[in-house]
Amino acid sequence: MTETLRPRTPTRLLDVDALRGFALFGILVVNLAYFASGYPFHLVADPAHGSWLDDSVEFGVRLLFEMKFYLLFSFLFGYSFTLQLAAAGSAGANFTARFVRRLGGLLVLGGLHAVLLFQGDILTTYALLGLVLLAVHRIQPRTAVIAAGAIVGVMAAGMAVAALAGVELVTDQDAALAGGRASTDALSGGLGSVIGEHLRSLPAMAGSLAVQGPLALAAFLVGLAAGRRKLLADGIGRHTVALRRLQLAGYPIGLAGALVFAICGGTASPAGLAASILTAPLLVSAYVATLLRVFATPRGGRLARALAPAGQMALSNYLGQSLLGVLIFTGVGLGLTGDTPPTVVPVVAVGIFAVQLGLSRRWLARYRYGPAEWVLRAVTNAERPPMRR
């Protein structure tokens, strides 16, 4: 009798899950501003909230969060892909079909997320780029890093040329402000109005992915290379010197580029984008190096264990963040869109994430997977997986 070979469950790495949890928080801080006001979608500030404190908070978010945390999330996507490959083991012949089904499920979830909850969805992009990752999964780590560097260089050069040519992403300030007002009013309405605004915004969101998509792919490739080298699986003992160097180089260079990005107005400026594209990977690397060194300490280990459950069910938490954003800010829920100053948005983000940390820990004490992870696993394996532990 021939025994059916089944893929093993990928080994969970505490540091990987904790880093993913940290990335979730950074993504929440950035995304929540788009629920609080319709103006950011049009690359202009909400004129109703222009105090020095509001401006300072928005500047801080651009400096430390914007254009950074989706890179970390993308890096971890590439790293986790290598864990899935390894877990396939002797059933590797079926891995391609299973992974394609997984990407198909992710595409459907992303499409529903973009229409119903948040038009700034990244899951559909991940699903499409995942096909590229699958196609090149045999690439050598060194080649993957070189390819990632080339992508980043080309993107930064393109933005620099656009800046030198005087290209402006906001060509009509009055029209952008009018669009921001219309989007804010739409998000303040009922479910039909919110969904209508999401659908109207999708073409503009697709345009923004022309920048985010290639950079996410570059991060995928770096994550793939790191996973092949098992850089996060062996502890930081033999990587201490490298982590210190990442901090010493990443913080000054990364923060300098982030400062240019923030001063130039963030994603509304080609010059700012060029600076961020070049330097954000270094700042993210410094964040990761710092966290890995912290996680290796007794107190840091407790922090890692607190973050890990949220990262283990990252898909459910990502979708949950958008659901809470809709319920807290739009007219579907409390109707706070347009009435919440930028100073309050990060506070709400901290509150949401704190709730998610607690709920994730309790959920995983009883269940094997988060709700969205269970659905995606069912689609991937074409069977109903056991839910309870």
PDB file of N, CA and C in Angstrom, residues 251-326:
ATOM      1  N   TYR A 251      20.587  53.238  11.063  1.00  0.00           N
ATOM      2  CA  TYR A 251      19.913  54.362  11.717  1.00  0.00           C
ATOM      3  C   TYR A 251      20.321  55.716  11.138  1.00  0.00           C
ATOM      4  N   PRO A 252      21.603  56.044  11.030  1.00  0.00           N
ATOM      5  CA  PRO A 252      21.932  57.374  10.490  1.00  0.00           C
ATOM      6  C   PRO A 252      21.514  57.556   9.042  1.00  0.00           C
ATOM      7  N   ILE A 253      21.771  56.548   8.203  1.00  0.00           N
ATOM      8  CA  ILE A 253      21.406  56.683   6.789  1.00  0.00           C
ATOM      9  C   ILE A 253      19.895  56.609   6.614  1.00  0.00           C
ATOM     10  N   GLY A 254      19.280  55.642   7.297  1.00  0.00           N
ATOM     11  CA  GLY A 254      17.838  55.477   7.166  1.00  0.00           C
ATOM     12  C   GLY A 254      17.060  56.659   7.699  1.00  0.00           C
ATOM     13  N   LEU A 255      17.479  57.197   8.835  1.00  0.00           N
ATOM     14  CA  LEU A 255      16.775  58.355   9.401  1.00  0.00           C
ATOM     15  C   LEU A 255      17.017  59.611   8.577  1.00  0.00           C
ATOM     16  N   ALA A 256      18.190  59.729   7.982  1.00  0.00           N
ATOM     17  CA  ALA A 256      18.457  60.883   7.112  1.00  0.00           C
ATOM     18  C   ALA A 256      17.520  60.856   5.908  1.00  0.00           C
ATOM     19  N   GLY A 257      17.385  59.691   5.289  1.00  0.00           N
ATOM     20  CA  GLY A 257      16.462  59.577   4.162  1.00  0.00           C
ATOM     21  C   GLY A 257      15.025  59.774   4.589  1.00  0.00           C
ATOM     22  N   ALA A 258      14.673  59.246   5.763  1.00  0.00           N
ATOM     23  CA  ALA A 258      13.314  59.424   6.271  1.00  0.00           C
ATOM     24  C   ALA A 258      13.025  60.893   6.559  1.00  0.00           C
ATOM     25  N   LEU A 259      14.038  61.619   6.999  1.00  0.00           N
ATOM     26  CA  LEU A 259      13.868  63.042   7.266  1.00  0.00           C
ATOM     27  C   LEU A 259      13.596  63.806   5.971  1.00  0.00           C
ATOM     28  N   VAL A 260      14.328  63.460   4.920  1.00  0.00           N
ATOM     29  CA  VAL A 260      14.069  64.080   3.613  1.00  0.00           C
ATOM     30  C   VAL A 260      12.657  63.755   3.152  1.00  0.00           C
ATOM     31  N   PHE A 261      12.272  62.496   3.307  1.00  0.00           N
ATOM     32  CA  PHE A 261      10.930  62.057   2.921  1.00  0.00           C
ATOM     33  C   PHE A 261       9.865  62.842   3.669  1.00  0.00           C
ATOM     34  N   ALA A 262      10.041  63.007   4.980  1.00  0.00           N
ATOM     35  CA  ALA A 262       9.047  63.706   5.794  1.00  0.00           C
ATOM     36  C   ALA A 262       8.999  65.193   5.463  1.00  0.00           C
ATOM     37  N   ILE A 263      10.163  65.816   5.293  1.00  0.00           N
ATOM     38  CA  ILE A 263      10.214  67.247   4.990  1.00  0.00           C
ATOM     39  C   ILE A 263       9.574  67.535   3.633  1.00  0.00           C
ATOM     40  N   CYS A 264       9.789  66.640   2.667  1.00  0.00           N
ATOM     41  CA  CYS A 264       9.255  66.852   1.323  1.00  0.00           C
ATOM     42  C   CYS A 264       7.750  66.602   1.228  1.00  0.00           C
ATOM     43  N   GLY A 265       7.167  66.083   2.304  1.00  0.00           N
ATOM     44  CA  GLY A 265       5.722  65.864   2.286  1.00  0.00           C
ATOM     45  C   GLY A 265       5.314  64.429   2.064  1.00  0.00           C
ATOM     46  N   GLY A 266       6.242  63.500   2.204  1.00  0.00           N
ATOM     47  CA  GLY A 266       5.894  62.087   2.109  1.00  0.00           C
ATOM     48  C   GLY A 266       5.658  61.623   0.698  1.00  0.00           C
ATOM     49  N   THR A 267       4.611  60.818   0.511  1.00  0.00           N
ATOM     50  CA  THR A 267       4.360  60.189  -0.783  1.00  0.00           C
ATOM     51  C   THR A 267       3.885  61.166  -1.844  1.00  0.00           C
ATOM     52  N   ALA A 268       3.662  62.419  -1.493  1.00  0.00           N
ATOM     53  CA  ALA A 268       3.238  63.409  -2.483  1.00  0.00           C
ATOM     54  C   ALA A 268       4.422  63.967  -3.267  1.00  0.00           C
ATOM     55  N   SER A 269       5.644  63.608  -2.909  1.00  0.00           N
ATOM     56  CA  SER A 269       6.837  64.198  -3.509  1.00  0.00           C
ATOM     57  C   SER A 269       7.718  63.133  -4.151  1.00  0.00           C
ATOM     58  N   PRO A 270       8.025  63.240  -5.458  1.00  0.00           N
ATOM     59  CA  PRO A 270       8.966  62.300  -6.083  1.00  0.00           C
ATOM     60  C   PRO A 270      10.339  62.324  -5.424  1.00  0.00           C
ATOM     61  N   ALA A 271      10.801  63.508  -5.011  1.00  0.00           N
ATOM     62  CA  ALA A 271      12.104  63.602  -4.352  1.00  0.00           C
ATOM     63  C   ALA A 271      12.081  62.863  -3.020  1.00  0.00           C
ATOM     64  N   GLY A 272      11.015  63.056  -2.263  1.00  0.00           N
ATOM     65  CA  GLY A 272      10.883  62.352  -1.000  1.00  0.00           C
ATOM     66  C   GLY A 272      10.792  60.852  -1.202  1.00  0.00           C
ATOM     67  N   LEU A 273      10.060  60.430  -2.217  1.00  0.00           N
ATOM     68  CA  LEU A 273       9.945  59.008  -2.502  1.00  0.00           C
ATOM     69  C   LEU A 273      11.291  58.408  -2.890  1.00  0.00           C
ATOM     70  N   ALA A 274      12.057  59.151  -3.694  1.00  0.00           N
ATOM     71  CA  ALA A 274      13.378  58.655  -4.095  1.00  0.00           C
ATOM     72  C   ALA A 274      14.256  58.432  -2.872  1.00  0.00           C
ATOM     73  N   ALA A 275      14.238  59.386  -1.943  1.00  0.00           N
ATOM     74  CA  ALA A 275      15.046  59.255  -0.727  1.00  0.00           C
ATOM     75  C   ALA A 275      14.576  58.079   0.122  1.00  0.00           C
ATOM     76  N   SER A 276      13.265  57.913   0.227  1.00  0.00           N
ATOM     77  CA  SER A 276      12.731  56.826   1.042  1.00  0.00           C
ATOM     78  C   SER A 276      13.027  55.469   0.418  1.00  0.00           C
ATOM     79  N   ILE A 277      12.856  55.352  -0.890  1.00  0.00           N
ATOM     80  CA  ILE A 277      13.098  54.077  -1.563  1.00  0.00           C
ATOM     81  C   ILE A 277      14.527  53.609  -1.329  1.00  0.00           C
ATOM     82  N   LEU A 278      15.467  54.549  -1.363  1.00  0.00           N
ATOM     83  CA  LEU A 278      16.873  54.191  -1.182  1.00  0.00           C
ATOM     84  C   LEU A 278      17.225  53.852   0.258  1.00  0.00           C
ATOM     85  N   THR A 279      16.621  54.545   1.194  1.00  0.00           N
ATOM     86  CA  THR A 279      17.096  54.445   2.581  1.00  0.00           C
ATOM     87  C   THR A 279      16.159  53.704   3.523  1.00  0.00           C
ATOM     88  N   ALA A 280      14.877  53.587   3.178  1.00  0.00           N
ATOM     89  CA  ALA A 280      13.943  52.890   4.076  1.00  0.00           C
ATOM     90  C   ALA A 280      14.369  51.451   4.363  1.00  0.00           C
ATOM     91  N   PRO A 281      14.904  50.702   3.372  1.00  0.00           N
ATOM     92  CA  PRO A 281      15.358  49.348   3.695  1.00  0.00           C
ATOM     93  C   PRO A 281      16.430  49.318   4.777  1.00  0.00           C
ATOM     94  N   LEU A 282      17.286  50.334   4.810  1.00  0.00           N
ATOM     95  CA  LEU A 282      18.317  50.378   5.848  1.00  0.00           C
ATOM     96  C   LEU A 282      17.708  50.672   7.213  1.00  0.00           C
ATOM     97  N   LEU A 283      16.731  51.567   7.252  1.00  0.00           N
ATOM     98  CA  LEU A 283      16.093  51.861   8.531  1.00  0.00           C
ATOM     99  C   LEU A 283      15.325  50.644   9.045  1.00  0.00           C
ATOM    100  N   VAL A 284      14.634  49.964   8.134  1.00  0.00           N
ATOM    101  CA  VAL A 284      13.921  48.746   8.528  1.00  0.00           C
ATOM    102  C   VAL A 284      14.906  47.696   9.035  1.00  0.00           C
ATOM    103  N   SER A 285      16.049  47.575   8.367  1.00  0.00           N
ATOM    104  CA  SER A 285      17.068  46.626   8.813  1.00  0.00           C
ATOM    105  C   SER A 285      17.563  46.968  10.215  1.00  0.00           C
ATOM    106  N   ALA A 286      17.693  48.253  10.492  1.00  0.00           N
ATOM    107  CA  ALA A 286      18.113  48.672  11.828  1.00  0.00           C
ATOM    108  C   ALA A 286      17.042  48.353  12.857  1.00  0.00           C
ATOM    109  N   TYR A 287      15.774  48.568  12.501  1.00  0.00           N
ATOM    110  CA  TYR A 287      14.681  48.175  13.398  1.00  0.00           C
ATOM    111  C   TYR A 287      14.777  46.678  13.731  1.00  0.00           C
ATOM    112  N   VAL A 288      14.938  45.863  12.685  1.00  0.00           N
ATOM    113  CA  VAL A 288      14.980  44.411  12.871  1.00  0.00           C
ATOM    114  C   VAL A 288      16.184  44.016  13.725  1.00  0.00           C
ATOM    115  N   ALA A 289      17.349  44.597  13.427  1.00  0.00           N
ATOM    116  CA  ALA A 289      18.555  44.273  14.190  1.00  0.00           C
ATOM    117  C   ALA A 289      18.370  44.611  15.667  1.00  0.00           C
ATOM    118  N   THR A 290      17.759  45.764  15.926  1.00  0.00           N
ATOM    119  CA  THR A 290      17.526  46.173  17.314  1.00  0.00           C
ATOM    120  C   THR A 290      16.586  45.205  18.016  1.00  0.00           C
ATOM    121  N   LEU A 291      15.492  44.857  17.356  1.00  0.00           N
ATOM    122  CA  LEU A 291      14.514  43.961  17.971  1.00  0.00           C
ATOM    123  C   LEU A 291      15.108  42.577  18.227  1.00  0.00           C
ATOM    124  N   LEU A 292      15.865  42.061  17.281  1.00  0.00           N
ATOM    125  CA  LEU A 292      16.456  40.741  17.475  1.00  0.00           C
ATOM    126  C   LEU A 292      17.410  40.738  18.661  1.00  0.00           C
ATOM    127  N   ARG A 293      18.157  41.815  18.827  1.00  0.00           N
ATOM    128  CA  ARG A 293      19.064  41.886  19.981  1.00  0.00           C
ATOM    129  C   ARG A 293      18.271  42.032  21.283  1.00  0.00           C
ATOM    130  N   VAL A 294      17.168  42.780  21.225  1.00  0.00           N
ATOM    131  CA  VAL A 294      16.322  42.929  22.412  1.00  0.00           C
ATOM    132  C   VAL A 294      15.659  41.598  22.751  1.00  0.00           C
ATOM    133  N   PHE A 295      15.154  40.892  21.726  1.00  0.00           N
ATOM    134  CA  PHE A 295      14.477  39.612  21.961  1.00  0.00           C
ATOM    135  C   PHE A 295      15.400  38.594  22.629  1.00  0.00           C
ATOM    136  N   ALA A 296      16.701  38.752  22.430  1.00  0.00           N
ATOM    137  CA  ALA A 296      17.659  37.789  22.994  1.00  0.00           C
ATOM    138  C   ALA A 296      17.909  38.005  24.478  1.00  0.00           C
ATOM    139  N   THR A 297      17.381  39.095  25.050  1.00  0.00           N
ATOM    140  CA  THR A 297      17.534  39.358  26.481  1.00  0.00           C
ATOM    141  C   THR A 297      16.334  38.793  27.237  1.00  0.00           C
ATOM    142  N   PRO A 298      16.447  38.589  28.551  1.00  0.00           N
ATOM    143  CA  PRO A 298      15.311  38.038  29.309  1.00  0.00           C
ATOM    144  C   PRO A 298      14.038  38.885  29.181  1.00  0.00           C
ATOM    145  N   ARG A 299      14.170  40.197  29.371  1.00  0.00           N
ATOM    146  CA  ARG A 299      12.982  41.057  29.246  1.00  0.00           C
ATOM    147  C   ARG A 299      12.499  41.107  27.801  1.00  0.00           C
ATOM    148  N   GLY A 300      13.453  41.165  26.886  1.00  0.00           N
ATOM    149  CA  GLY A 300      13.084  41.177  25.476  1.00  0.00           C
ATOM    150  C   GLY A 300      12.400  39.900  25.051  1.00  0.00           C
ATOM    151  N   GLY A 301      12.768  38.778  25.684  1.00  0.00           N
ATOM    152  CA  GLY A 301      12.099  37.519  25.383  1.00  0.00           C
ATOM    153  C   GLY A 301      10.626  37.570  25.734  1.00  0.00           C
ATOM    154  N   ARG A 302      10.320  38.250  26.838  1.00  0.00           N
ATOM    155  CA  ARG A 302       8.903  38.413  27.214  1.00  0.00           C
ATOM    156  C   ARG A 302       8.181  39.277  26.183  1.00  0.00           C
ATOM    157  N   LEU A 303       8.871  40.307  25.666  1.00  0.00           N
ATOM    158  CA  LEU A 303       8.273  41.140  24.625  1.00  0.00           C
ATOM    159  C   LEU A 303       8.000  40.315  23.372  1.00  0.00           C
ATOM    160  N   ALA A 304       8.970  39.474  22.990  1.00  0.00           N
ATOM    161  CA  ALA A 304       8.784  38.627  21.812  1.00  0.00           C
ATOM    162  C   ALA A 304       7.584  37.699  21.993  1.00  0.00           C
ATOM    163  N   ARG A 305       7.463  37.122  23.176  1.00  0.00           N
ATOM    164  CA  ARG A 305       6.340  36.206  23.426  1.00  0.00           C
ATOM    165  C   ARG A 305       5.002  36.944  23.446  1.00  0.00           C
ATOM    166  N   ALA A 306       5.023  38.229  23.807  1.00  0.00           N
ATOM    167  CA  ALA A 306       3.788  39.019  23.781  1.00  0.00           C
ATOM    168  C   ALA A 306       3.380  39.368  22.352  1.00  0.00           C
ATOM    169  N   LEU A 307       4.378  39.625  21.487  1.00  0.00           N
ATOM    170  CA  LEU A 307       4.089  40.018  20.106  1.00  0.00           C
ATOM    171  C   LEU A 307       3.776  38.829  19.214  1.00  0.00           C
ATOM    172  N   ALA A 308       4.363  37.670  19.530  1.00  0.00           N
ATOM    173  CA  ALA A 308       4.304  36.523  18.625  1.00  0.00           C
ATOM    174  C   ALA A 308       2.891  36.051  18.296  1.00  0.00           C
ATOM    175  N   PRO A 309       1.958  35.945  19.269  1.00  0.00           N
ATOM    176  CA  PRO A 309       0.615  35.481  18.896  1.00  0.00           C
ATOM    177  C   PRO A 309      -0.064  36.367  17.850  1.00  0.00           C
ATOM    178  N   ALA A 310       0.122  37.679  17.955  1.00  0.00           N
ATOM    179  CA  ALA A 310      -0.463  38.579  16.951  1.00  0.00           C
ATOM    180  C   ALA A 310       0.160  38.319  15.592  1.00  0.00           C
ATOM    181  N   GLY A 311       1.474  38.066  15.572  1.00  0.00           N
ATOM    182  CA  GLY A 311       2.137  37.766  14.306  1.00  0.00           C
ATOM    183  C   GLY A 311       1.767  36.405  13.762  1.00  0.00           C
ATOM    184  N   GLN A 312       1.476  35.449  14.645  1.00  0.00           N
ATOM    185  CA  GLN A 312       1.122  34.107  14.203  1.00  0.00           C
ATOM    186  C   GLN A 312      -0.213  34.110  13.464  1.00  0.00           C
ATOM    187  N   MET A 313      -1.115  34.987  13.845  1.00  0.00           N
ATOM    188  CA  MET A 313      -2.384  35.122  13.127  1.00  0.00           C
ATOM    189  C   MET A 313      -2.457  36.512  12.494  1.00  0.00           C
ATOM    190  N   ALA A 314      -1.397  36.836  11.748  1.00  0.00           N
ATOM    191  CA  ALA A 314      -1.250  38.179  11.170  1.00  0.00           C
ATOM    192  C   ALA A 314      -2.345  38.508  10.167  1.00  0.00           C
ATOM    193  N   LEU A 315      -2.765  37.527   9.363  1.00  0.00           N
ATOM    194  CA  LEU A 315      -3.794  37.794   8.356  1.00  0.00           C
ATOM    195  C   LEU A 315      -5.105  38.175   9.027  1.00  0.00           C
ATOM    196  N   SER A 316      -5.496  37.428  10.046  1.00  0.00           N
ATOM    197  CA  SER A 316      -6.735  37.749  10.766  1.00  0.00           C
ATOM    198  C   SER A 316      -6.638  39.121  11.411  1.00  0.00           C
ATOM    199  N   ASN A 317      -5.482  39.432  11.978  1.00  0.00           N
ATOM    200  CA  ASN A 317      -5.320  40.729  12.633  1.00  0.00           C
ATOM    201  C   ASN A 317      -5.286  41.876  11.637  1.00  0.00           C
ATOM    202  N   TYR A 318      -4.667  41.655  10.479  1.00  0.00           N
ATOM    203  CA  TYR A 318      -4.644  42.688   9.441  1.00  0.00           C
ATOM    204  C   TYR A 318      -6.060  43.014   8.980  1.00  0.00           C
ATOM    205  N   LEU A 319      -6.837  41.978   8.703  1.00  0.00           N
ATOM    206  CA  LEU A 319      -8.229  42.198   8.305  1.00  0.00           C
ATOM    207  C   LEU A 319      -9.034  42.787   9.462  1.00  0.00           C
ATOM    208  N   GLY A 320      -8.742  42.340  10.683  1.00  0.00           N
ATOM    209  CA  GLY A 320      -9.443  42.864  11.855  1.00  0.00           C
ATOM    210  C   GLY A 320      -9.161  44.329  12.084  1.00  0.00           C
ATOM    211  N   GLN A 321      -7.948  44.763  11.815  1.00  0.00           N
ATOM    212  CA  GLN A 321      -7.614  46.183  11.949  1.00  0.00           C
ATOM    213  C   GLN A 321      -8.477  47.034  11.023  1.00  0.00           C
ATOM    214  N   SER A 322      -8.647  46.552   9.786  1.00  0.00           N
ATOM    215  CA  SER A 322      -9.480  47.303   8.844  1.00  0.00           C
ATOM    216  C   SER A 322     -10.941  47.302   9.269  1.00  0.00           C
ATOM    217  N   LEU A 323     -11.418  46.162   9.765  1.00  0.00           N
ATOM    218  CA  LEU A 323     -12.801  46.093  10.236  1.00  0.00           C
ATOM    219  C   LEU A 323     -13.023  47.081  11.376  1.00  0.00           C
ATOM    220  N   LEU A 324     -12.087  47.120  12.320  1.00  0.00           N
ATOM    221  CA  LEU A 324     -12.217  48.071  13.424  1.00  0.00           C
ATOM    222  C   LEU A 324     -12.098  49.502  12.935  1.00  0.00           C
ATOM    223  N   GLY A 325     -11.252  49.736  11.932  1.00  0.00           N
ATOM    224  CA  GLY A 325     -11.157  51.074  11.356  1.00  0.00           C
ATOM    225  C   GLY A 325     -12.485  51.534  10.786  1.00  0.00           C
ATOM    226  N   VAL A 326     -13.167  50.614  10.089  1.00  0.00           N
ATOM    227  CA  VAL A 326     -14.482  50.938   9.530  1.00  0.00           C
ATOM    228  C   VAL A 326     -15.481  51.214  10.647  1.00  0.00           C
TER     229      VAL A 326
END
